[in-house]
mmCIF file of C-alpha atoms in Angstrom:
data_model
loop_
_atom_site.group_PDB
_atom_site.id
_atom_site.type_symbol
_atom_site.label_atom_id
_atom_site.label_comp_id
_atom_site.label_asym_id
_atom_site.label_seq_id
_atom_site.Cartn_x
_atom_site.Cartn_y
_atom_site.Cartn_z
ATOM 1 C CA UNK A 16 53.393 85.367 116.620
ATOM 2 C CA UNK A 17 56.000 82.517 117.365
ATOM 3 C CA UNK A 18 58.084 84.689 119.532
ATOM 4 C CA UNK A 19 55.537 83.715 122.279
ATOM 5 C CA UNK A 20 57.209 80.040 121.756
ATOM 6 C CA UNK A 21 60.390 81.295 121.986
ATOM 7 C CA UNK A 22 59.998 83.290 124.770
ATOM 8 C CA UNK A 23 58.024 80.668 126.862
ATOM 9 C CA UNK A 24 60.841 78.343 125.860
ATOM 10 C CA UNK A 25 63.462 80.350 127.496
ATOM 11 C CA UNK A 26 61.569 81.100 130.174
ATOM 12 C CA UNK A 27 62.859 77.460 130.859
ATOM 13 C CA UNK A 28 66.074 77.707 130.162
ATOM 14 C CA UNK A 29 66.569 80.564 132.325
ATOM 15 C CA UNK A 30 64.950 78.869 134.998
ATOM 16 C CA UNK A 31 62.425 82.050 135.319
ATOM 17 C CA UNK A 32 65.163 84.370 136.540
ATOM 18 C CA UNK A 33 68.078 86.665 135.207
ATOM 19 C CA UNK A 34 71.699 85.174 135.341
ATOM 20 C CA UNK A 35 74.945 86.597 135.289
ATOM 21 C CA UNK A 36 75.939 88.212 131.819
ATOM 22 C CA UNK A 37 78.724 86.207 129.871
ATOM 23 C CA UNK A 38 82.048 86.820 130.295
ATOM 24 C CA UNK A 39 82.434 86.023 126.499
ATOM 25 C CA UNK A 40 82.679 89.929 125.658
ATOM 26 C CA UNK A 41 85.896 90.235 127.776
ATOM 27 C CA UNK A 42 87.442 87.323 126.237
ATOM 28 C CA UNK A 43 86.979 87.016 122.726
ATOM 29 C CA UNK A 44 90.493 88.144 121.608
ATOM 30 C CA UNK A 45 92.492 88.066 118.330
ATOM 31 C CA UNK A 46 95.095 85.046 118.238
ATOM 32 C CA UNK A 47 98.161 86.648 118.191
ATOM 33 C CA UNK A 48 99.133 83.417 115.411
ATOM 34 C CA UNK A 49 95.678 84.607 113.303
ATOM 35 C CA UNK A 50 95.044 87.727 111.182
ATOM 36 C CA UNK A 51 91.999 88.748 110.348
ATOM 37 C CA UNK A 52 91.069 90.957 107.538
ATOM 38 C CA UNK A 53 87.801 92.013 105.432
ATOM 39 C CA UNK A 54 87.523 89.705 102.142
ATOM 40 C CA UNK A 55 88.207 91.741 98.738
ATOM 41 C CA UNK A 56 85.104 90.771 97.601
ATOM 42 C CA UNK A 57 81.364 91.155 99.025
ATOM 43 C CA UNK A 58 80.226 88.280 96.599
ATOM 44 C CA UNK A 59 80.963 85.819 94.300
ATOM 45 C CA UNK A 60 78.515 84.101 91.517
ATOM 46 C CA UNK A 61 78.034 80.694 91.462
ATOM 47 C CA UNK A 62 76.901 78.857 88.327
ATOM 48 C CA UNK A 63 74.237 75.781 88.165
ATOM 49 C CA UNK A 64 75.217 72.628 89.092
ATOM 50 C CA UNK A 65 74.610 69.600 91.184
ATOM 51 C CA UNK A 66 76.193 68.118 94.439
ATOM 52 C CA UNK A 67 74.830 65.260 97.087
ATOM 53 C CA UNK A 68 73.123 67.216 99.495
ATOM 54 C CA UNK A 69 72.774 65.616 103.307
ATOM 55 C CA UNK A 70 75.486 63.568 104.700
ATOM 56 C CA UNK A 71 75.128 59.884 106.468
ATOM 57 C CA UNK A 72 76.629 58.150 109.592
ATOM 58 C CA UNK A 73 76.330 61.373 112.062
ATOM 59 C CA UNK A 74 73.206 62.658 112.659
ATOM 60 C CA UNK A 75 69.939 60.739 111.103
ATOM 61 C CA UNK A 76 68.073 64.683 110.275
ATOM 62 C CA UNK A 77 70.871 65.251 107.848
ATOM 63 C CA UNK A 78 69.801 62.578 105.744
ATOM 64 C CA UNK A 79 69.340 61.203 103.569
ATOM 65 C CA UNK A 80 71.929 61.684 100.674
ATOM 66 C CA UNK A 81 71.014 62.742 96.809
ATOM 67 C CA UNK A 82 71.693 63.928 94.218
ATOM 68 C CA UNK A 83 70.589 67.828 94.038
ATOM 69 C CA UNK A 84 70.199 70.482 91.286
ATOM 70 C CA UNK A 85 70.785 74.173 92.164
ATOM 71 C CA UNK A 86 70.307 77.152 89.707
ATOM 72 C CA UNK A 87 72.766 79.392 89.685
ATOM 73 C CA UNK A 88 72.797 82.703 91.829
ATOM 74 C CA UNK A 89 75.115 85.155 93.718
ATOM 75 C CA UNK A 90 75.647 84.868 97.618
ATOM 76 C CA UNK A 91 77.662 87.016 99.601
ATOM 77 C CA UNK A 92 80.804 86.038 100.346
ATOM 78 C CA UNK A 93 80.686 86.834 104.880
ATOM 79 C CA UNK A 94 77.693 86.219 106.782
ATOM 80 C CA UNK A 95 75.808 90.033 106.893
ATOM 81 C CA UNK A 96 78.361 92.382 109.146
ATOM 82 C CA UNK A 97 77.371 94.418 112.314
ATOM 83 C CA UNK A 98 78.501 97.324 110.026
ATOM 84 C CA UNK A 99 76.472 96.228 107.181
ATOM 85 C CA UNK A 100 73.288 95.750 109.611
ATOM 86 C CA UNK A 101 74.137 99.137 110.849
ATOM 87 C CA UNK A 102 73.783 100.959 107.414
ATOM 88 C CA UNK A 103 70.669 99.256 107.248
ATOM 89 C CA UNK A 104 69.631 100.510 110.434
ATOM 90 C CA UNK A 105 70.518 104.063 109.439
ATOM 91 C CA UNK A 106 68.852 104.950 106.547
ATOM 92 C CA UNK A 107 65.363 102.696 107.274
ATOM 93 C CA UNK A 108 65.333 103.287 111.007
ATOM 94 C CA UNK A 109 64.083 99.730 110.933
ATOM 95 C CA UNK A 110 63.926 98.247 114.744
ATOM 96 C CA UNK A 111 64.601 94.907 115.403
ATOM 97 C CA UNK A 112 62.436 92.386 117.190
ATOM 98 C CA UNK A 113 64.654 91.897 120.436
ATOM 99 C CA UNK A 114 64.185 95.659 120.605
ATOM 100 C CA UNK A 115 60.476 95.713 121.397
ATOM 101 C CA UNK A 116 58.737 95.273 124.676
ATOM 102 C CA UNK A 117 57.311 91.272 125.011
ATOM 103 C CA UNK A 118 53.388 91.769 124.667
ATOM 104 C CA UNK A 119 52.351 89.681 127.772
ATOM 105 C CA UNK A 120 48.732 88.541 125.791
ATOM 106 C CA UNK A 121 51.299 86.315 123.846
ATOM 107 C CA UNK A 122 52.257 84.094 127.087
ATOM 108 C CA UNK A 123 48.561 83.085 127.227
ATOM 109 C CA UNK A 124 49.007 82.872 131.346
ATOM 110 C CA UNK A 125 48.187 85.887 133.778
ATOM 111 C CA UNK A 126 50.554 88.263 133.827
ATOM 112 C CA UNK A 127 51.471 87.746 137.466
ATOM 113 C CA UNK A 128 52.620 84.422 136.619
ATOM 114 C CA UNK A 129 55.148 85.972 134.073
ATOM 115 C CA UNK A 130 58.727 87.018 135.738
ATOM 116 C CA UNK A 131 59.111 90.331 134.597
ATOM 117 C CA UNK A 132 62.187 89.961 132.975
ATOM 118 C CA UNK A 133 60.572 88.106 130.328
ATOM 119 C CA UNK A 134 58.640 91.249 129.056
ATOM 120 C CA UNK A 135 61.623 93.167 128.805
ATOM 121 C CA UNK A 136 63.558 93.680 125.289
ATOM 122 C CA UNK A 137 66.064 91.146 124.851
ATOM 123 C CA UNK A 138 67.185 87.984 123.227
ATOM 124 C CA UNK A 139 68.759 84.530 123.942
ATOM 125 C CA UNK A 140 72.455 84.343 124.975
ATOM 126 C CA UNK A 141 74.974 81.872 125.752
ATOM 127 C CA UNK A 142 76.254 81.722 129.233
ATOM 128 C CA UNK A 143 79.038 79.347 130.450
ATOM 129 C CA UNK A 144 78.209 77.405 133.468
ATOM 130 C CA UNK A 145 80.181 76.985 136.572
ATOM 131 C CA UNK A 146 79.730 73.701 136.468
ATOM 132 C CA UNK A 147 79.637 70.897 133.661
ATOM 133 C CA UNK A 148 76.492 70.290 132.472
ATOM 134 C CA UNK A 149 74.251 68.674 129.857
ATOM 135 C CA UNK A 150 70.941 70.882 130.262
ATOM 136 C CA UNK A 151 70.255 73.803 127.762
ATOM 137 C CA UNK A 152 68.916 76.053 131.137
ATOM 138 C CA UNK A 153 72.520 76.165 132.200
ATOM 139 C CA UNK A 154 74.391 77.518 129.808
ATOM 140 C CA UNK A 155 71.257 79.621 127.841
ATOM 141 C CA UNK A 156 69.680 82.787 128.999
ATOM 142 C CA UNK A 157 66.872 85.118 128.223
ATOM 143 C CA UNK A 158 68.791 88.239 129.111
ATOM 144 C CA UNK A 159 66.529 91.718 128.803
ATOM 145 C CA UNK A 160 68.829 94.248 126.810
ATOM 146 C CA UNK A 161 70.202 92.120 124.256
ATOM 147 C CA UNK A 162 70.415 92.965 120.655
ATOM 148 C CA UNK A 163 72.648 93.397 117.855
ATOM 149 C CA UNK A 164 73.616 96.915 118.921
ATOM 150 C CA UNK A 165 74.841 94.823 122.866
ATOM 151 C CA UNK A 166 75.539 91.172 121.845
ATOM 152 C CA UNK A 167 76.276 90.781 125.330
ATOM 153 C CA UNK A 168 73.461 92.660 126.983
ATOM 154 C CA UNK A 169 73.270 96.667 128.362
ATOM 155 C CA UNK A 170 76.494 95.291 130.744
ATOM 156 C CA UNK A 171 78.723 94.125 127.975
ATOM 157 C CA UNK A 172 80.259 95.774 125.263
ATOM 158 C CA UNK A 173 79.214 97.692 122.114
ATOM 159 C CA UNK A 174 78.830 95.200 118.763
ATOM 160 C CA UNK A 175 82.258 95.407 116.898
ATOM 161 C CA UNK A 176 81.492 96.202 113.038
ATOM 162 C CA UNK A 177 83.163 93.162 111.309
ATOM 163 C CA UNK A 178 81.618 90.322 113.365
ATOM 164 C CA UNK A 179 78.466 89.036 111.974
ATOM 165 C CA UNK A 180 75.375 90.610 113.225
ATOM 166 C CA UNK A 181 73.203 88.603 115.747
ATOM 167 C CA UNK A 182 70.049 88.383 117.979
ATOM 168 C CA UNK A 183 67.811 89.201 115.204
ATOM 169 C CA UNK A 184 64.580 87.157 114.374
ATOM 170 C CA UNK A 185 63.853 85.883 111.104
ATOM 171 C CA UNK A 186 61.598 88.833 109.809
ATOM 172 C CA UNK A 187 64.726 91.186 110.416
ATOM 173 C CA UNK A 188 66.688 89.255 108.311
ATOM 174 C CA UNK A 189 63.996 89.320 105.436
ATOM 175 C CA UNK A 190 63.559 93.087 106.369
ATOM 176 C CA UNK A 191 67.660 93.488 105.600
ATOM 177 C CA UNK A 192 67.254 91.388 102.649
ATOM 178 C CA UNK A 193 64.473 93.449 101.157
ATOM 179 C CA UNK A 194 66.696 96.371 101.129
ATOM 180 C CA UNK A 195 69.853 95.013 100.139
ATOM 181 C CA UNK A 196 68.042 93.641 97.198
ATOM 182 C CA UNK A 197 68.857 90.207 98.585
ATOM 183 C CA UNK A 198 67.236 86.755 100.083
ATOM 184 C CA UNK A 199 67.417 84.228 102.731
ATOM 185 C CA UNK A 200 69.038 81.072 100.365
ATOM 186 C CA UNK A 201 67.332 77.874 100.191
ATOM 187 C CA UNK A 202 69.026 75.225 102.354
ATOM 188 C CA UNK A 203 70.320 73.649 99.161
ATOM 189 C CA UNK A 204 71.509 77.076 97.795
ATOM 190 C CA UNK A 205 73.055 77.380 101.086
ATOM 191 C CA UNK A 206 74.391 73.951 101.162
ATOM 192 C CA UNK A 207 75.870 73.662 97.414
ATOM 193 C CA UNK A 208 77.340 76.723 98.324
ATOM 194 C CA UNK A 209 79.121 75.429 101.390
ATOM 195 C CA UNK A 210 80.137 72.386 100.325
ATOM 196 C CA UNK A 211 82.167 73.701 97.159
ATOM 197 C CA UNK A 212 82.595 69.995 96.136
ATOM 198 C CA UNK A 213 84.764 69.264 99.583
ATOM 199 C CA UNK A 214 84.432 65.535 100.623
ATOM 200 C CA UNK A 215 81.927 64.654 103.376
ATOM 201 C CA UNK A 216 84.462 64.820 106.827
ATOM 202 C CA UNK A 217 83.454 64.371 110.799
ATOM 203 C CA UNK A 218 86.424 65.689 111.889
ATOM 204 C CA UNK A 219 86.527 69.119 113.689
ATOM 205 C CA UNK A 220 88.107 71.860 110.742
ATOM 206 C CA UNK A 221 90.928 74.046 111.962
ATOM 207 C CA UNK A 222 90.032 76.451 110.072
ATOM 208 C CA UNK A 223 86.761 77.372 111.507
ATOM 209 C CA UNK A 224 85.507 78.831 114.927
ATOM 210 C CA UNK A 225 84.449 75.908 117.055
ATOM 211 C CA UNK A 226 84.739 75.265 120.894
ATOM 212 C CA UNK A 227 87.944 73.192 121.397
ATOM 213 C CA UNK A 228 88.153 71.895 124.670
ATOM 214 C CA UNK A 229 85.261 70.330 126.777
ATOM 215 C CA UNK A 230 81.933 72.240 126.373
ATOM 216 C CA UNK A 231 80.562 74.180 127.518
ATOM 217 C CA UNK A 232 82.935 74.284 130.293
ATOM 218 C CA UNK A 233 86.366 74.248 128.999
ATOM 219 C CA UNK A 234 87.198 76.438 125.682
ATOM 220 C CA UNK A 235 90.659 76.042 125.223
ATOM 221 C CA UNK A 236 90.364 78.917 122.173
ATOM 222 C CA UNK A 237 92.921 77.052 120.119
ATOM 223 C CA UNK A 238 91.432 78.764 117.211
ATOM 224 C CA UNK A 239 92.376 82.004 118.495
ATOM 225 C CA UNK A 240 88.372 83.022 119.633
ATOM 226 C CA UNK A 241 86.345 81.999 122.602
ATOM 227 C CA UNK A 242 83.619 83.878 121.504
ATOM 228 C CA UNK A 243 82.578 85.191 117.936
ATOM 229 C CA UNK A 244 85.171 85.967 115.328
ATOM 230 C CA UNK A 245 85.271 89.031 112.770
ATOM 231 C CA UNK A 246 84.467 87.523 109.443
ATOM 232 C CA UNK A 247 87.506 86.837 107.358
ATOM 233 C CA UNK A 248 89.667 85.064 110.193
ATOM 234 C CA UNK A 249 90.003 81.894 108.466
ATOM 235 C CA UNK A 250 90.892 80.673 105.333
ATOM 236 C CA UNK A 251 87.745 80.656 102.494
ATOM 237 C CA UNK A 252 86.383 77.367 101.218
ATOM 238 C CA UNK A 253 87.476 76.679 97.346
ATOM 239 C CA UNK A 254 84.129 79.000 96.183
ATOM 240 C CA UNK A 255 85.695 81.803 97.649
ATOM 241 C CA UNK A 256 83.228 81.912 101.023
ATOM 242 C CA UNK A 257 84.516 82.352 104.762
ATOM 243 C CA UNK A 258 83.010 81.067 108.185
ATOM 244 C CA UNK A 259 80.464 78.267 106.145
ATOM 245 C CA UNK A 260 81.204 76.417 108.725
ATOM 246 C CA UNK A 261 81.415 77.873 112.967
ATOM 247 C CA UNK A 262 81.645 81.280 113.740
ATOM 248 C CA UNK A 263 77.548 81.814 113.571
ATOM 249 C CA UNK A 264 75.085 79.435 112.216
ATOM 250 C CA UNK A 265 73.076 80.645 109.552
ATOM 251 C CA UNK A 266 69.941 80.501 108.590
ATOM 252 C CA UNK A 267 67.905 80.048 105.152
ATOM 253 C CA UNK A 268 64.505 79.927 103.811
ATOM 254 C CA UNK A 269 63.112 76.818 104.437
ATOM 255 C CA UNK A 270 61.358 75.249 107.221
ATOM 256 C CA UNK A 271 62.054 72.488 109.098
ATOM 257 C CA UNK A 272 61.347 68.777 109.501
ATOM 258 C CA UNK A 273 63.896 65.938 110.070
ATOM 259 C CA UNK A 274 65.416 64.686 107.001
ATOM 260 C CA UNK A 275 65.183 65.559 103.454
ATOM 261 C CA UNK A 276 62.927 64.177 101.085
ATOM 262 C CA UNK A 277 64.773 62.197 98.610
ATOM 263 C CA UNK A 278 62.138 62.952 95.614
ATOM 264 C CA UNK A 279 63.078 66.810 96.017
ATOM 265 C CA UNK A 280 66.084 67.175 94.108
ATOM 266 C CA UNK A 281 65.413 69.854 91.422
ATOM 267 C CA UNK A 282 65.773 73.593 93.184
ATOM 268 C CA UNK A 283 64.333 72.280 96.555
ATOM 269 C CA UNK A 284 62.581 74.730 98.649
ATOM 270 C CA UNK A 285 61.873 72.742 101.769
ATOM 271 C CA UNK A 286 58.493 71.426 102.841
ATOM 272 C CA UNK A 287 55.135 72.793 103.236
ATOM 273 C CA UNK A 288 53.975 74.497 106.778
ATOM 274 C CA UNK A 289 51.716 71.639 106.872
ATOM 275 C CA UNK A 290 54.423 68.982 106.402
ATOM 276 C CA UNK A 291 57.096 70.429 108.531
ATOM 277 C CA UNK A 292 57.706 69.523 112.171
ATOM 278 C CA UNK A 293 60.640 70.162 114.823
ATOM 279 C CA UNK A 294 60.459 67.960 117.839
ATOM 280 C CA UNK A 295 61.809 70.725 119.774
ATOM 281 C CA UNK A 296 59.247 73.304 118.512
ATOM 282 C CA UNK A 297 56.015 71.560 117.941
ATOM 283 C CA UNK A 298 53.938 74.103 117.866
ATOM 284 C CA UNK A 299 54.690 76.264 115.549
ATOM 285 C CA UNK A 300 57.514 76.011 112.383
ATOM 286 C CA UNK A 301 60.931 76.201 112.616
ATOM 287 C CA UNK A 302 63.568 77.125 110.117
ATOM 288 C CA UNK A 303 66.182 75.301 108.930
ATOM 289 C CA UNK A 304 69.912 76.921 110.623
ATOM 290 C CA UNK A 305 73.267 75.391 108.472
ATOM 291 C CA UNK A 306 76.387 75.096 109.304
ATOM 292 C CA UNK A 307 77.492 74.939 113.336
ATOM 293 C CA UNK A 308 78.752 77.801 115.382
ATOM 294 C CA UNK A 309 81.672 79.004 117.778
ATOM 295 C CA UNK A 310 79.792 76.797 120.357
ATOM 296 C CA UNK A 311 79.834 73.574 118.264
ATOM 297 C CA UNK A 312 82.711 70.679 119.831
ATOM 298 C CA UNK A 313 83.457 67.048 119.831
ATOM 299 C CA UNK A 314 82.043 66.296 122.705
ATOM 300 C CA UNK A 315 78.501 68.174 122.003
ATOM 301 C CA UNK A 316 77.590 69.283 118.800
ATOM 302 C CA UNK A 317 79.542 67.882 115.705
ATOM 303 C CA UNK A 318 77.753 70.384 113.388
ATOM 304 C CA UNK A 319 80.983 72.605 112.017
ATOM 305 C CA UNK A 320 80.224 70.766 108.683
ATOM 306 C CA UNK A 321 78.323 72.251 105.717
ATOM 307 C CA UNK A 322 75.934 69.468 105.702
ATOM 308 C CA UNK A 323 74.530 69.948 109.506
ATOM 309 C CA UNK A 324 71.080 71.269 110.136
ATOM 310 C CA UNK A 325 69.276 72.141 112.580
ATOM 311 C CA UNK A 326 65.622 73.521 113.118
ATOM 312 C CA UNK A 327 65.466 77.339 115.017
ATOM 313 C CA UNK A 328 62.174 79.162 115.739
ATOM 314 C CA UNK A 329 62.563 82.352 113.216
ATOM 315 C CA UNK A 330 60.566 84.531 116.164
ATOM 316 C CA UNK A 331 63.544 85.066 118.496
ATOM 317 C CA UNK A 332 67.404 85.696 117.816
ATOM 318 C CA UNK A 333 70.217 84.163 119.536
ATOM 319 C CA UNK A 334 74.245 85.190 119.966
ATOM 320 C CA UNK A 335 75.413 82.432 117.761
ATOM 321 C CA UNK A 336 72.573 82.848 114.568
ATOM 322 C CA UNK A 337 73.792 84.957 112.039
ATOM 323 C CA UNK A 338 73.072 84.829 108.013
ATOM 324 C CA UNK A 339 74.157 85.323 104.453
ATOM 325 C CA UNK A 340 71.942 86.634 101.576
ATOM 326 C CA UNK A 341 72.119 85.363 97.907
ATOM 327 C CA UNK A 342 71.079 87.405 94.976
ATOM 328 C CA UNK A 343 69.018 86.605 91.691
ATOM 329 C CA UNK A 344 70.724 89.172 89.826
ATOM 330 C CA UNK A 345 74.240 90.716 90.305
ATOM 331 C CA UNK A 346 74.031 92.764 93.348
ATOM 332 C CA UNK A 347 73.480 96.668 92.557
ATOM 333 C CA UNK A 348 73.406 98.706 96.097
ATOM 334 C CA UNK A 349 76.316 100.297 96.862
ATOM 335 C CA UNK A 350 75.559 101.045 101.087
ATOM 336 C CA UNK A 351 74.453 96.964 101.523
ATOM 337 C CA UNK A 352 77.018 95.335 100.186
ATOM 338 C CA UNK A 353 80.168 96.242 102.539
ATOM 339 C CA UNK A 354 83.527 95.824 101.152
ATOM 340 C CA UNK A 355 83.246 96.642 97.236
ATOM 341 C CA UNK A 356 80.672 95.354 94.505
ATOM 342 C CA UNK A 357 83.380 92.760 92.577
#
């Protein structure tokens, strides 16, 4: 139902007409100074506890600050693999939203005044401009052929099995986490989980996959990625977890509005449908993304820090959403969980 949102939405940003496919798939190359490799563990288990949730002085949705409580729970220790997705894919023959044809009834226009693109199978991707620029349309796409299986579209390359898996929609990931005998964390789980009692910081992390350089025209890749990284390129955070913050963002179970609600500190699980509200999608809810992504820099989006938030319609994917599941009891399925079951 919200995809038509989504999909009228980047009907905008791609200016109603098909661009050139990124050049990110061709570039996104191993440092030769960073080696990556697939974490021992699948998950770790994190015990109760509390932590100041939000963060003040950077963005005014991220506040504000208090004191949270979080029961305790398991969460996996990557964001959910290509190769992972894959498995799921095999034995479910579950098909992802970006792989269905656009039903036209949802634009609620004629369907001559639809470019026919738009109906197409596909999903949002990022596309560098030629040209600096501060306008979503230029650098964001709605590019028919895009999934998980072609990150990059039908043009660019095959997924590669250790990055995390992308371009799927909300009710994908709950369809994943249903099997794997997971769920989408809370924003606080998600947060608590991030922040592994760190100290509040601004400052870009070098360990992390951000844009260095001037975005989104200048990605100097000091980080040893311009694109997505395979999980397990950077060091973990003290709980044991990689790529928290960059890489992908991630999303989690709660909906959106701007700000917390500093009386919902026990276990919160976001607002009410009725109570949330994203400026940028009025219409309809958003979900709350954590964490920045590879596309996150100085000079644009200061979000590679476990407190950052942002709201994302759950209809349509994206190449830089991504997610991690977390477990009430000690994960037990053997083909979901990826590395071993530690």
């Amino acid at each position: 139902m919200h995809r038509m949102v989504a999909v009228v939405c980047m009907i905008t940003l791609s200016a109603c007409s098909p661009k050139k496919e990124s050049s990110v798939d061709s570039q996104a190359e191993i440092s030769a100074q960073r080696k990556c490799s697939l974490p021992q563990k699948s998950f770790v288990r994190l015990e109760s506890g509390e932590f100041l949730m939000g963060q003040e002085g950077i963005y005014s949705e991220e506040g504000p600050v208090r004191r949270t409580r979080v029961n305790g729970f398991w969460i996996d220790t990557t964001e959910v693999t290509n190769e992972r997705f894959a498995r799921f894919v095999e034995e479910t023959g579950y098909v992802t939203i970006a792989e269905k044809p656009v039903d036209p009834a949802l634009f609620d226009v004629p369907r001559s005044q639809i470019p026919a693109h738009m109906l197409s199978p596909g999903s949002a991707v990022f596309t560098p401009p030629s040209k600096a620029s501060s306008h979503y349309r230029d650098w964001w796409i709605y590019l028919p052929g895009a999934n998980w299986k072609k990150p990059f579209g039908p043009k660019g390359r095959d997924y590669s099995a250790n990055e995390p898996a992308v371009h799927l929609a909300y009710q994908d990931m709950e369809a994943f986490a249903k099997w794997a005998g997971g769920r989408i964390p809370t924003e606080a789980e998600w947060e608590y989980a991030a922040k592994a009692d760190a100290k509040p910081s601004r400052e870009q992390p070098a360990e992390a996959n951000s844009w260095q350089g001037v975005f989104p025209v200048a990605n100097e890749k000091i980080d040893g990625f311009e694109g997505i990284a395979p999980v397990g390129c950077y060091k973990p955070n003290s709980n044991g977890l990689y790529d928290t913050v960059g890489n992908v963002w991630e999303m989690t179970a709660d909906l959106y509005r701007a700000g917390h609600d500093p009386n919902d500190r026990d276990n919160p699980q976001g607002p009410s449908e009725t109570l949330a509200y994203d400026p940028v999608n009025p219409k309809f809810p958003s979900r709350v993304i954590k964490g920045g992504s590879y596309l996150c820099a100085p000079n644009y989006c200061q979000r590679y820090r476990p407190a950052s938030r942002s709201g994302r319609d759950p209809a349509m994917g994206a190449s830089n959403v991504g997610f991690r599941l977390v477990y009430d009891r000690r994960p037990a399925h053997p083909s979901a969980l990826g590395v071993d079951a530690h």
